[in-house]
């Protein structure tokens, strides 16, 4: 997507807006804003037909104020140094905002995944990992990649396997990457974490009666009409959890076009159809847009818009036409700063990317902690807590001389599983994050995005100041 303003500059505009509200010694804010390092590698790929192609790939370390650095890597045909740098910067601010102890990083390989066979993709990912090892850009204490666009558990497994082969039995080597399958050290709940986090973010924002009143909406997610752009990992899971909470998915936008039905869609049905190779446009819907016209679906009538595909999709060309009252940024950088201003002036509530999609890195952090501790969450205390609760309930029954109603005993006398603990930790993180940015937005009389940057800058600044690097 052609962008008038480079992506990193866009992130820095948001940064500057927040920095204008803060007072720090000279040099500190430029140090936080600067990207510490960007690595570009070019390596040969032997294609299945024997021809050789040079593959370009990047890894950006935006901030080393905390180690390891953390961030996903993506496979896209538009990958560039500017894009990874901007995304790495967003990771720094996102991790700070949700109190995840990492510096920000991001990686990308410039390929269109569908143009390569599985065997070619495996060679590309393994070689990329090898290059990352060579430049010290992967390792549990250095840099921990994770999934981003067009990257899933399979690609992460190739990365882990390549790193393990090169790291000679490093005891915590599994923590070199997150988003792994559970069988290989992954954590339950990581696949759906970003979408679940987007859902929690929306739920929190929509629970504030005064904010909803200003938008002319009732509180709560139930019955709200949602348009989602991108039915990939983030968009599908966000739509799924919103629908489970009673929201109505009225519009879906994908590569091939967009469909709209005020009566709502069954997300599982759409996802199943697309997974089998079908197109959105083959499904029954009163309104359809095909090809690149699909992006006009962002302007459809709805309460909540969830852009969960690409950056820069909300720009000055469409910001004035968006009908949603709440925009929850599942994608990174979906809104340009000029569009952001238009949306703010129009009173639309924007739940910014650096908070809204932080669920992924939050659960990646849990996976990393699990790998370093070499024990599944809940393994040590689940049984203990279950029997402890049973003892207490037995004691209550004998004290009051009455048994608990049937089924209740078994429901309450349980300990938490890994999935319970991960989801609870994610929910707590998203609630706490919203409370922080909401409070700052009130204190500084600003929007949630600027509040998010204020929050992140304050935390990164503290990290520098407490190490004595700045007064
Ligand atoms: P994904 O590859 O699983 O899904 C992206 C979806 O967008 C795909 O279904 C793709 O077909 C669709 N898409 C591509 N071009 C489109 C277009 N022009 N119009 C509509 N849809 C289009 O990727 P993902 O992991 O879901 O990432 C999506 C966004 O969320 C990215 O901005 C990514 O950086 C961000 N994000 C992802 C995670 C994560 O954990 N995966 C975490 C935080 C942020």
Coordinates of C-alpha atoms and ligand atoms in Angstrom, one line a residue:
X1 CA 0.0 0.0 0.0
X2 CA 1.5 3.4 -1.0
X3 CA 1.9 5.6 2.0
X4 CA 2.6 9.3 1.6
X5 CA 4.4 9.4 5.0
X6 CA 6.8 6.6 5.9
X7 CA 5.4 4.3 8.5
X8 CA 8.2 4.9 11.1
X9 CA 7.6 8.6 10.7
X10 CA 3.9 8.0 11.4
X11 CA 4.7 6.2 14.6
X12 CA 7.1 9.0 15.5
X13 CA 4.3 11.6 14.9
X14 CA 2.2 9.8 17.5
X15 CA 5.3 9.7 19.8
X16 CA 5.9 13.5 19.4
X17 CA 2.3 14.3 20.2
X18 CA 2.6 12.5 23.5
X19 CA 6.1 13.8 24.1
X20 CA 4.8 17.4 23.9
X21 CA 2.8 16.7 27.1
X22 CA 5.9 15.5 29.0
X23 CA 9.0 17.1 30.4
X24 CA 12.3 15.2 30.3
X25 CA 16.0 16.1 30.3
X26 CA 17.5 16.9 26.9
X27 CA 18.4 13.8 24.9
X28 CA 16.2 11.3 26.7
X29 CA 13.2 11.5 24.4
X30 CA 15.3 11.3 21.2
X31 CA 17.1 8.2 22.6
X32 CA 13.7 6.5 23.3
X33 CA 12.5 7.4 19.8
X34 CA 15.5 6.2 17.9
X35 CA 15.8 2.7 16.4
X36 CA 18.8 1.0 18.0
X37 CA 19.6 -1.3 15.1
X38 CA 18.2 -2.7 11.8
X39 CA 19.7 -5.7 10.1
X40 CA 19.1 -6.5 6.5
X41 CA 20.1 -9.9 5.1
X42 CA 19.9 -11.1 1.5
X43 CA 20.4 -14.8 0.9
X44 CA 19.9 -17.2 -2.0
X45 CA 17.0 -19.6 -2.2
X46 CA 17.1 -22.5 -4.6
X47 CA 13.6 -22.8 -6.0
X48 CA 12.1 -26.2 -6.6
X49 CA 12.8 -25.8 -10.4
X50 CA 16.5 -25.3 -9.6
X51 CA 16.6 -21.6 -10.3
X52 CA 18.1 -19.2 -7.7
X53 CA 16.3 -16.3 -6.2
X54 CA 17.7 -13.7 -3.7
X55 CA 15.5 -13.3 -0.6
X56 CA 15.5 -10.1 1.4
X57 CA 14.8 -10.1 5.1
X58 CA 15.1 -7.8 8.1
X59 CA 15.2 -7.8 11.8
X60 CA 14.9 -4.4 13.6
X61 CA 15.7 -3.8 17.3
X62 CA 14.0 -0.6 18.2
X63 CA 15.0 -0.5 21.9
X64 CA 17.5 -2.3 24.0
X65 CA 16.4 -0.7 27.2
X66 CA 15.2 -4.1 28.2
X67 CA 16.5 -7.5 27.0
X68 CA 15.5 -9.7 25.3
X69 CA 13.8 -7.7 22.6
X70 CA 10.6 -9.2 21.3
X71 CA 8.4 -9.0 18.3
X72 CA 6.9 -11.1 15.5
X73 CA 8.1 -11.6 12.0
X74 CA 6.0 -11.6 8.9
X75 CA 6.0 -12.8 5.4
X76 CA 4.8 -10.0 3.0
X77 CA 5.7 -8.8 -0.4
X78 CA 5.7 -5.2 0.9
X79 CA 8.3 -5.8 3.7
X80 CA 10.8 -3.0 4.0
X81 CA 13.3 -1.5 6.4
X82 CA 10.8 1.3 7.1
X83 CA 8.0 -1.2 7.9
X84 CA 10.0 -3.3 10.3
X85 CA 11.5 -0.3 12.1
X86 CA 8.0 1.2 12.6
X87 CA 6.6 -2.1 13.8
X88 CA 9.6 -2.6 16.2
X89 CA 9.0 0.8 17.6
X90 CA 5.3 -0.1 18.2
X91 CA 6.5 -3.2 20.0
X92 CA 8.7 -1.1 22.4
X93 CA 5.7 1.0 23.3
X94 CA 3.3 -1.9 23.4
X95 CA 5.5 -4.0 25.8
X96 CA 5.9 -1.0 28.1
X97 CA 2.2 -0.2 28.1
X98 CA 1.2 -3.7 29.2
X99 CA 4.2 -4.2 31.5
X100 CA 5.8 -7.0 29.6
X101 CA 9.6 -6.8 30.3
X102 CA 11.0 -6.6 26.7
X103 CA 12.5 -4.1 24.3
X104 CA 10.8 -3.9 20.9
X105 CA 11.8 -5.8 17.8
X106 CA 10.2 -6.9 14.5
X107 CA 11.2 -9.0 11.5
X108 CA 10.1 -9.6 8.0
X109 CA 10.9 -11.6 5.0
X110 CA 9.9 -10.0 1.7
X111 CA 7.9 -12.8 0.0
X112 CA 4.3 -13.5 -0.9
X113 CA 3.7 -16.8 0.9
X114 CA 1.4 -18.3 -1.7
X115 CA 4.0 -18.0 -4.4
X116 CA 6.3 -20.6 -2.7
X117 CA 5.9 -24.4 -2.1
X118 CA 6.0 -25.7 1.4
X119 CA 9.5 -27.0 0.8
X120 CA 10.7 -23.6 -0.4
X121 CA 9.1 -21.9 2.6
X122 CA 10.9 -24.3 5.0
X123 CA 14.2 -23.5 3.3
X124 CA 13.5 -19.7 3.6
X125 CA 12.6 -19.8 7.3
X126 CA 15.5 -22.1 8.2
X127 CA 18.0 -19.9 6.4
X128 CA 16.4 -16.7 7.9
X129 CA 16.8 -18.3 11.4
X130 CA 20.4 -19.2 10.6
X131 CA 21.1 -15.6 9.6
X132 CA 19.5 -14.4 12.9
X133 CA 21.8 -16.7 14.9
X134 CA 24.8 -15.4 13.0
X135 CA 24.0 -11.8 13.9
X136 CA 22.9 -12.6 17.5
X137 CA 19.2 -11.8 16.8
X138 CA 17.7 -14.8 18.2
X139 CA 18.0 -16.4 21.7
X140 CA 16.1 -16.5 25.0
X141 CA 18.0 -13.6 26.4
X142 CA 18.7 -11.7 23.2
X143 CA 15.7 -11.6 20.8
X144 CA 12.6 -13.8 20.8
X145 CA 10.6 -13.8 17.5
X146 CA 7.0 -14.8 17.3
X147 CA 4.2 -15.1 14.7
X148 CA 3.0 -12.1 12.7
X149 CA 1.3 -11.9 9.3
X150 CA 1.3 -15.2 7.3
X151 CA 3.4 -16.9 10.1
X152 CA 1.9 -19.7 12.2
X153 CA 3.0 -22.6 14.4
X154 CA 4.6 -24.5 11.4
X155 CA 7.0 -21.6 10.6
X156 CA 7.7 -21.1 14.3
X157 CA 8.5 -24.9 14.6
X158 CA 11.0 -24.6 11.7
X159 CA 12.6 -21.7 13.5
X160 CA 12.8 -23.5 16.8
X161 CA 14.3 -26.6 15.2
X162 CA 16.9 -24.7 13.3
X163 CA 17.9 -22.7 16.4
X164 CA 18.0 -25.9 18.5
X165 CA 20.3 -27.6 16.0
X166 CA 22.7 -24.6 16.2
X167 CA 22.6 -24.0 20.0
X168 CA 24.1 -27.3 21.2
X169 CA 21.7 -28.3 23.9
X170 CA 21.1 -24.9 25.5
X171 CA 18.9 -25.8 28.4
X172 CA 16.3 -23.0 27.9
X173 CA 16.7 -22.9 24.1
X174 CA 13.0 -23.4 23.6
X175 CA 12.5 -19.8 24.9
X176 CA 14.2 -18.6 21.7
X177 CA 10.8 -18.2 20.0
X178 CA 7.1 -18.0 21.0
X179 CA 4.0 -19.1 19.3
X180 CA 5.2 -22.7 19.3
X181 CA 2.8 -25.7 19.2
X182 CA 2.1 -26.9 22.7
X183 CA 3.9 -30.2 22.0
X184 CA 7.1 -28.1 21.5
X185 CA 7.0 -25.9 24.5
X186 CA 4.2 -23.6 23.4
X187 CA 1.6 -22.4 25.9
X188 CA -2.2 -23.0 25.7
X189 CA -4.1 -20.0 24.6
X190 CA -1.3 -18.3 22.5
X191 CA -2.9 -18.9 19.1
X192 CA -6.1 -17.0 20.0
X193 CA -4.4 -14.6 22.4
X194 CA -4.3 -11.5 20.2
X195 CA -7.9 -11.8 19.1
X196 CA -9.0 -12.5 22.7
X197 CA -7.1 -9.5 23.8
X198 CA -8.8 -7.3 21.2
X199 CA -12.1 -8.6 22.6
X200 CA -11.1 -7.7 26.2
X201 CA -10.0 -4.3 25.0
X202 CA -13.4 -3.6 23.3
X203 CA -15.3 -5.0 26.3
X204 CA -13.3 -2.7 28.7
X205 CA -13.8 0.4 26.5
X206 CA -17.5 -0.3 26.1
X207 CA -18.1 -0.8 29.9
X208 CA -17.5 2.9 30.6
X209 CA -21.0 4.4 30.8
X210 CA -20.0 8.0 30.3
X211 CA -17.9 7.2 27.3
X212 CA -20.6 5.2 25.7
X213 CA -23.2 7.9 26.4
X214 CA -21.1 10.4 24.6
X215 CA -21.1 8.0 21.6
X216 CA -24.8 7.4 21.8
X217 CA -24.3 3.7 22.6
X218 CA -25.4 1.5 25.4
X219 CA -22.7 -0.1 27.5
X220 CA -21.6 -3.7 26.7
X221 CA -20.7 -5.7 23.6
X222 CA -24.0 -7.6 23.3
X223 CA -26.0 -6.6 20.3
X224 CA -23.4 -4.3 18.9
X225 CA -22.8 -4.5 15.1
X226 CA -19.2 -5.3 14.1
X227 CA -17.3 -5.0 10.8
X228 CA -14.0 -6.9 10.7
X229 CA -11.2 -6.4 8.1
X230 CA -9.0 -9.5 7.8
X231 CA -10.2 -12.9 8.9
X232 CA -6.7 -14.2 9.7
X233 CA -5.4 -15.0 13.2
X234 CA -6.3 -11.7 14.8
X235 CA -9.5 -10.9 13.0
X236 CA -11.0 -14.3 13.1
X237 CA -10.4 -14.7 16.9
X238 CA -11.6 -11.2 17.7
X239 CA -14.8 -11.8 15.7
X240 CA -15.3 -15.2 17.3
X241 CA -15.0 -13.9 20.9
X242 CA -17.2 -10.8 20.1
X243 CA -19.8 -13.1 18.6
X244 CA -19.7 -15.4 21.6
X245 CA -20.4 -12.3 23.8
X246 CA -23.5 -11.5 21.7
X247 CA -22.1 -9.0 19.2
X248 CA -23.4 -9.3 15.6
X249 CA -20.7 -9.6 12.8
X250 CA -22.4 -7.6 10.0
X251 CA -19.4 -7.2 7.7
X252 CA -16.2 -9.0 6.8
X253 CA -13.5 -7.7 4.5
X254 CA -10.8 -10.0 3.0
X255 CA -8.4 -9.9 0.1
X256 CA -11.0 -11.0 -2.4
X257 CA -13.6 -8.4 -1.4
X258 CA -16.2 -7.8 1.3
X259 CA -19.7 -8.9 2.4
X260 CA -22.3 -7.1 4.5
X261 CA -25.5 -8.4 6.1
X262 CA -27.3 -6.3 8.8
X263 CA -28.7 -9.6 10.1
X264 CA -25.2 -10.9 10.9
X265 CA -23.0 -13.7 9.7
X266 CA -21.8 -17.0 11.3
X267 CA -18.0 -16.4 11.6
X268 CA -17.3 -20.1 11.9
X269 CA -19.1 -20.7 8.6
X270 CA -17.2 -18.0 6.8
X271 CA -13.9 -19.2 8.2
X272 CA -14.6 -22.8 7.3
X273 CA -15.5 -21.8 3.8
X274 CA -12.4 -19.8 3.3
X275 CA -10.2 -22.5 4.8
X276 CA -11.4 -24.9 2.2
X277 CA -10.3 -22.4 -0.5
X278 CA -13.6 -20.7 -1.0
X279 CA -14.1 -17.0 -1.4
X280 CA -16.2 -14.6 0.7
X281 CA -18.0 -13.6 -2.5
X282 CA -19.5 -17.0 -2.9
X283 CA -21.5 -16.7 0.3
X284 CA -25.0 -15.3 0.5
X285 CA -25.0 -11.6 1.5
X286 CA -27.3 -8.7 0.6
X287 CA -24.3 -6.5 -0.1
X288 CA -20.9 -7.4 -1.7
X289 CA -17.9 -5.6 -2.9
X290 CA -15.3 -7.3 -5.0
X291 CA -11.5 -7.0 -5.2
X292 CA -9.9 -3.8 -4.0
X293 CA -13.4 -2.2 -3.8
X294 CA -13.7 -4.3 -0.7
X295 CA -11.9 -1.7 1.3
X296 CA -15.0 0.5 1.0
X297 CA -16.5 -1.9 3.5
X298 CA -14.6 0.0 6.2
X299 CA -17.3 2.7 5.7
X300 CA -20.2 0.3 6.3
X301 CA -22.8 1.1 9.0
X302 CA -21.7 -0.5 12.2
X303 CA -21.0 0.2 15.9
X304 CA -17.5 -1.3 16.1
X305 CA -14.9 -1.5 13.3
X306 CA -12.0 -3.9 13.8
X307 CA -9.2 -3.4 11.2
X308 CA -7.1 -6.6 11.6
X309 CA -5.2 -6.9 8.3
X310 CA -2.9 -4.2 7.0
X311 CA -1.4 -0.9 8.0
X312 CA -2.5 2.5 6.6
X313 CA -6.0 1.3 5.6
X314 CA -7.7 4.2 7.4
X315 CA -6.5 7.4 5.8
X316 CA -7.7 10.9 5.0
X317 CA -9.5 9.5 2.0
X318 CA -12.0 7.4 4.1
X319 CA -11.7 8.7 7.7
X320 CA -14.5 11.2 7.1
X321 CA -16.8 8.4 5.8
X322 CA -16.3 5.8 8.6
X323 CA -19.6 5.2 10.3
X324 CA -18.4 3.1 13.3
X325 CA -18.4 4.8 16.7
X326 CA -15.6 2.6 18.0
X327 CA -12.5 1.5 16.2
X328 CA -10.4 -1.3 17.8
X329 CA -7.1 -1.7 16.0
X330 CA -6.3 -5.4 15.8
X331 CA -3.7 -4.6 13.1
X332 CA -0.6 -2.6 13.7
X333 CA -0.7 0.9 12.3
X334 CA -4.0 0.7 10.5
X335 CA -4.7 4.4 10.9
X336 CA -2.5 7.2 9.6
X337 CA -1.9 10.2 11.9
X338 CA -3.9 12.5 9.7
X339 CA -6.8 10.1 9.6
X340 CA -6.4 9.7 13.4
X341 CA -6.9 13.5 13.8
X342 CA -10.1 13.4 11.6
X343 CA -11.5 10.5 13.6
X344 CA -10.8 12.2 16.9
X345 CA -12.4 15.4 15.7
X346 CA -15.5 13.3 14.7
X347 CA -15.6 12.0 18.2
X348 CA -14.9 8.3 17.2
X349 CA -13.4 6.3 20.0
X350 CA -10.2 4.7 18.8
X351 CA -8.7 1.9 20.8
X352 CA -5.1 2.1 19.6
X353 CA -3.0 -0.8 18.3
X354 CA -0.3 -0.5 21.0
X355 CA -2.9 -1.4 23.5
X356 CA -5.7 -3.3 21.6
X357 CA -3.5 -6.0 20.0
X358 CA -1.1 -6.4 23.0
X359 CA -2.7 -9.7 23.9
X360 CA -0.3 -11.6 21.6
X361 CA 2.9 -10.4 23.2
X362 CA 1.4 -10.8 26.7
X363 CA 0.8 -14.5 26.2
X364 CA 4.1 -14.8 24.4
X365 CA 5.6 -13.5 27.6
X366 CA 3.8 -16.3 29.5
X367 CA 5.1 -18.8 27.1
X368 CA 8.7 -17.5 27.5
X369 CA 8.3 -17.7 31.3
X370 CA 7.0 -21.2 31.0
X371 CA 10.0 -22.2 28.9
X372 CA 12.5 -20.7 31.4
X373 CA 10.8 -22.4 34.3
X374 CA 10.5 -25.7 32.5
X375 CA 7.2 -26.4 34.0
X376 CA 3.6 -26.2 32.8
X377 CA 1.5 -23.5 34.5
X378 CA -0.8 -25.1 37.1
X379 CA 1.2 -28.4 37.2
X380 CA 2.5 -27.8 40.8
X381 CA -0.7 -26.5 42.4
X382 CA -3.7 -27.5 40.5
X383 CA -4.4 -30.7 42.4
X384 CA -3.5 -29.0 45.7
X385 CA -5.9 -26.2 45.2
X386 CA -8.7 -28.5 44.1
X387 CA -8.4 -30.7 47.2
X388 CA -8.0 -27.6 49.4
X389 CA -11.2 -26.2 48.1
X390 CA -13.0 -29.6 48.5
X391 CA -11.8 -29.7 52.2
X392 CA -13.2 -26.2 52.8
X393 CA -16.5 -27.1 51.2
X394 CA -16.7 -30.3 53.2
X395 CA -16.1 -28.2 56.4
X396 CA -18.8 -25.8 55.4
X397 CA -21.2 -28.6 54.7
X398 CA -20.6 -30.2 58.1
X399 CA -20.8 -26.8 59.9
X400 CA -24.2 -25.9 58.3
X401 CA -25.4 -29.5 58.2
X402 CA -26.4 -29.2 54.6
X403 CA -24.9 -30.4 51.3
X404 CA -24.1 -28.0 48.4
X405 CA -26.6 -28.3 45.5
X406 CA -25.7 -31.1 43.0
X407 CA -23.0 -30.1 40.6
X408 CA -21.9 -27.0 42.5
X409 CA -19.3 -28.9 44.5
X410 CA -17.6 -30.3 41.4
X411 CA -17.8 -26.9 39.8
X412 CA -16.1 -25.1 42.7
X413 CA -13.6 -27.7 43.9
X414 CA -11.2 -27.3 41.0
X415 CA -7.7 -26.0 40.5
X416 CA -6.8 -23.8 37.5
X417 CA -5.4 -25.4 34.3
X418 CA -2.7 -23.8 32.2
X419 CA -5.4 -22.4 29.8
X420 CA -7.3 -20.9 32.8
X421 CA -4.2 -19.2 34.1
X422 CA -3.1 -17.9 30.7
X423 CA -6.5 -16.5 29.9
X424 CA -6.8 -15.0 33.4
X425 CA -3.4 -13.4 33.1
X426 CA -4.3 -12.0 29.7
X427 CA -7.6 -10.6 31.0
X428 CA -5.9 -9.0 34.0
X429 CA -3.3 -7.4 31.7
X430 CA -5.9 -6.0 29.3
X431 CA -8.1 -4.6 32.1
X432 CA -5.1 -3.0 33.8
X433 CA -3.8 -1.6 30.5
X434 CA -7.1 0.0 29.8
X435 CA -7.4 1.5 33.3
X436 CA -3.9 3.0 32.8
X437 CA -4.6 4.6 29.4
X438 CA -8.1 5.7 30.4
X439 CA -6.8 7.4 33.5
X440 CA -4.0 9.1 31.6
X441 CA -6.4 10.2 28.9
X442 CA -8.5 11.9 31.5
X443 CA -5.5 13.4 33.3
X444 CA -3.9 14.9 30.2
X445 CA -7.3 15.5 28.5
X446 CA -6.2 13.6 25.4
X447 CA -7.2 10.6 23.3
X448 CA -6.4 7.0 24.2
X449 CA -3.6 6.7 21.6
X450 CA -1.7 9.7 22.9
X451 CA -2.4 8.4 26.5
X452 CA -0.9 5.0 25.4
X453 CA 2.3 6.7 24.2
X454 CA 2.5 8.9 27.3
X455 CA 2.2 5.7 29.4
X456 CA 4.9 3.9 27.4
X457 CA 7.3 6.8 27.2
X458 CA 7.1 7.3 31.0
X459 CA 8.0 3.6 31.6
X460 CA 10.9 3.5 29.1
X461 CA 12.2 6.8 30.4
X462 CA 12.1 5.4 34.0
X463 CA 14.1 2.4 32.8
X464 CA 16.9 4.7 31.4
X465 CA 16.8 7.1 34.4
X466 CA 17.0 4.3 37.0
X467 CA 20.1 2.9 35.3
X468 CA 21.7 6.3 35.7
X469 CA 22.0 6.9 32.0
X470 CA 19.9 10.1 32.2
X471 CA 19.2 12.3 35.2
Ligands
LIG1 P1 -2.7 -13.2 9.2 O1 -1.8 -13.4 8.1 O2 -3.1 -14.4 10.1 O3 -4.1 -12.5 8.8 C1 -4.2 -11.4 8.0 C2 -5.5 -11.5 7.2 O4 -5.6 -10.3 6.5 C3 -5.4 -12.6 6.2 O5 -6.6 -13.4 6.3 C4 -5.3 -11.9 4.8 O6 -5.9 -12.6 3.8 C5 -6.1 -10.6 5.2 N1 -5.8 -9.6 4.2 C6 -4.6 -9.3 3.5 N2 -4.8 -8.3 2.7 C7 -6.0 -7.8 2.9 C8 -6.8 -6.8 2.4 N3 -6.3 -6.0 1.4 N4 -8.1 -6.6 2.8 C9 -8.6 -7.4 3.7 N5 -7.9 -8.4 4.3 C10 -6.7 -8.6 3.9 O7 -2.1 -12.1 10.1 P2 -2.4 -11.7 11.6 O8 -1.3 -12.4 12.5 O9 -3.8 -11.9 11.9 O10 -2.0 -10.2 11.6 C11 -2.9 -9.2 11.2 C12 -2.5 -7.9 11.8 O11 -2.4 -8.0 13.2 C13 -1.1 -7.4 11.4 O12 -1.1 -6.0 11.4 C14 -0.2 -7.8 12.6 O13 1.0 -7.1 12.7 C15 -1.1 -7.6 13.7 N6 -0.8 -8.3 14.9 C16 -0.7 -9.7 14.9 C17 -0.4 -10.4 16.1 C18 -0.4 -11.9 16.2 O14 -0.2 -12.4 17.3 N7 -0.5 -12.6 15.1 C19 -0.2 -9.7 17.3 C20 -0.3 -8.3 17.2 C21 -0.6 -7.6 16.1

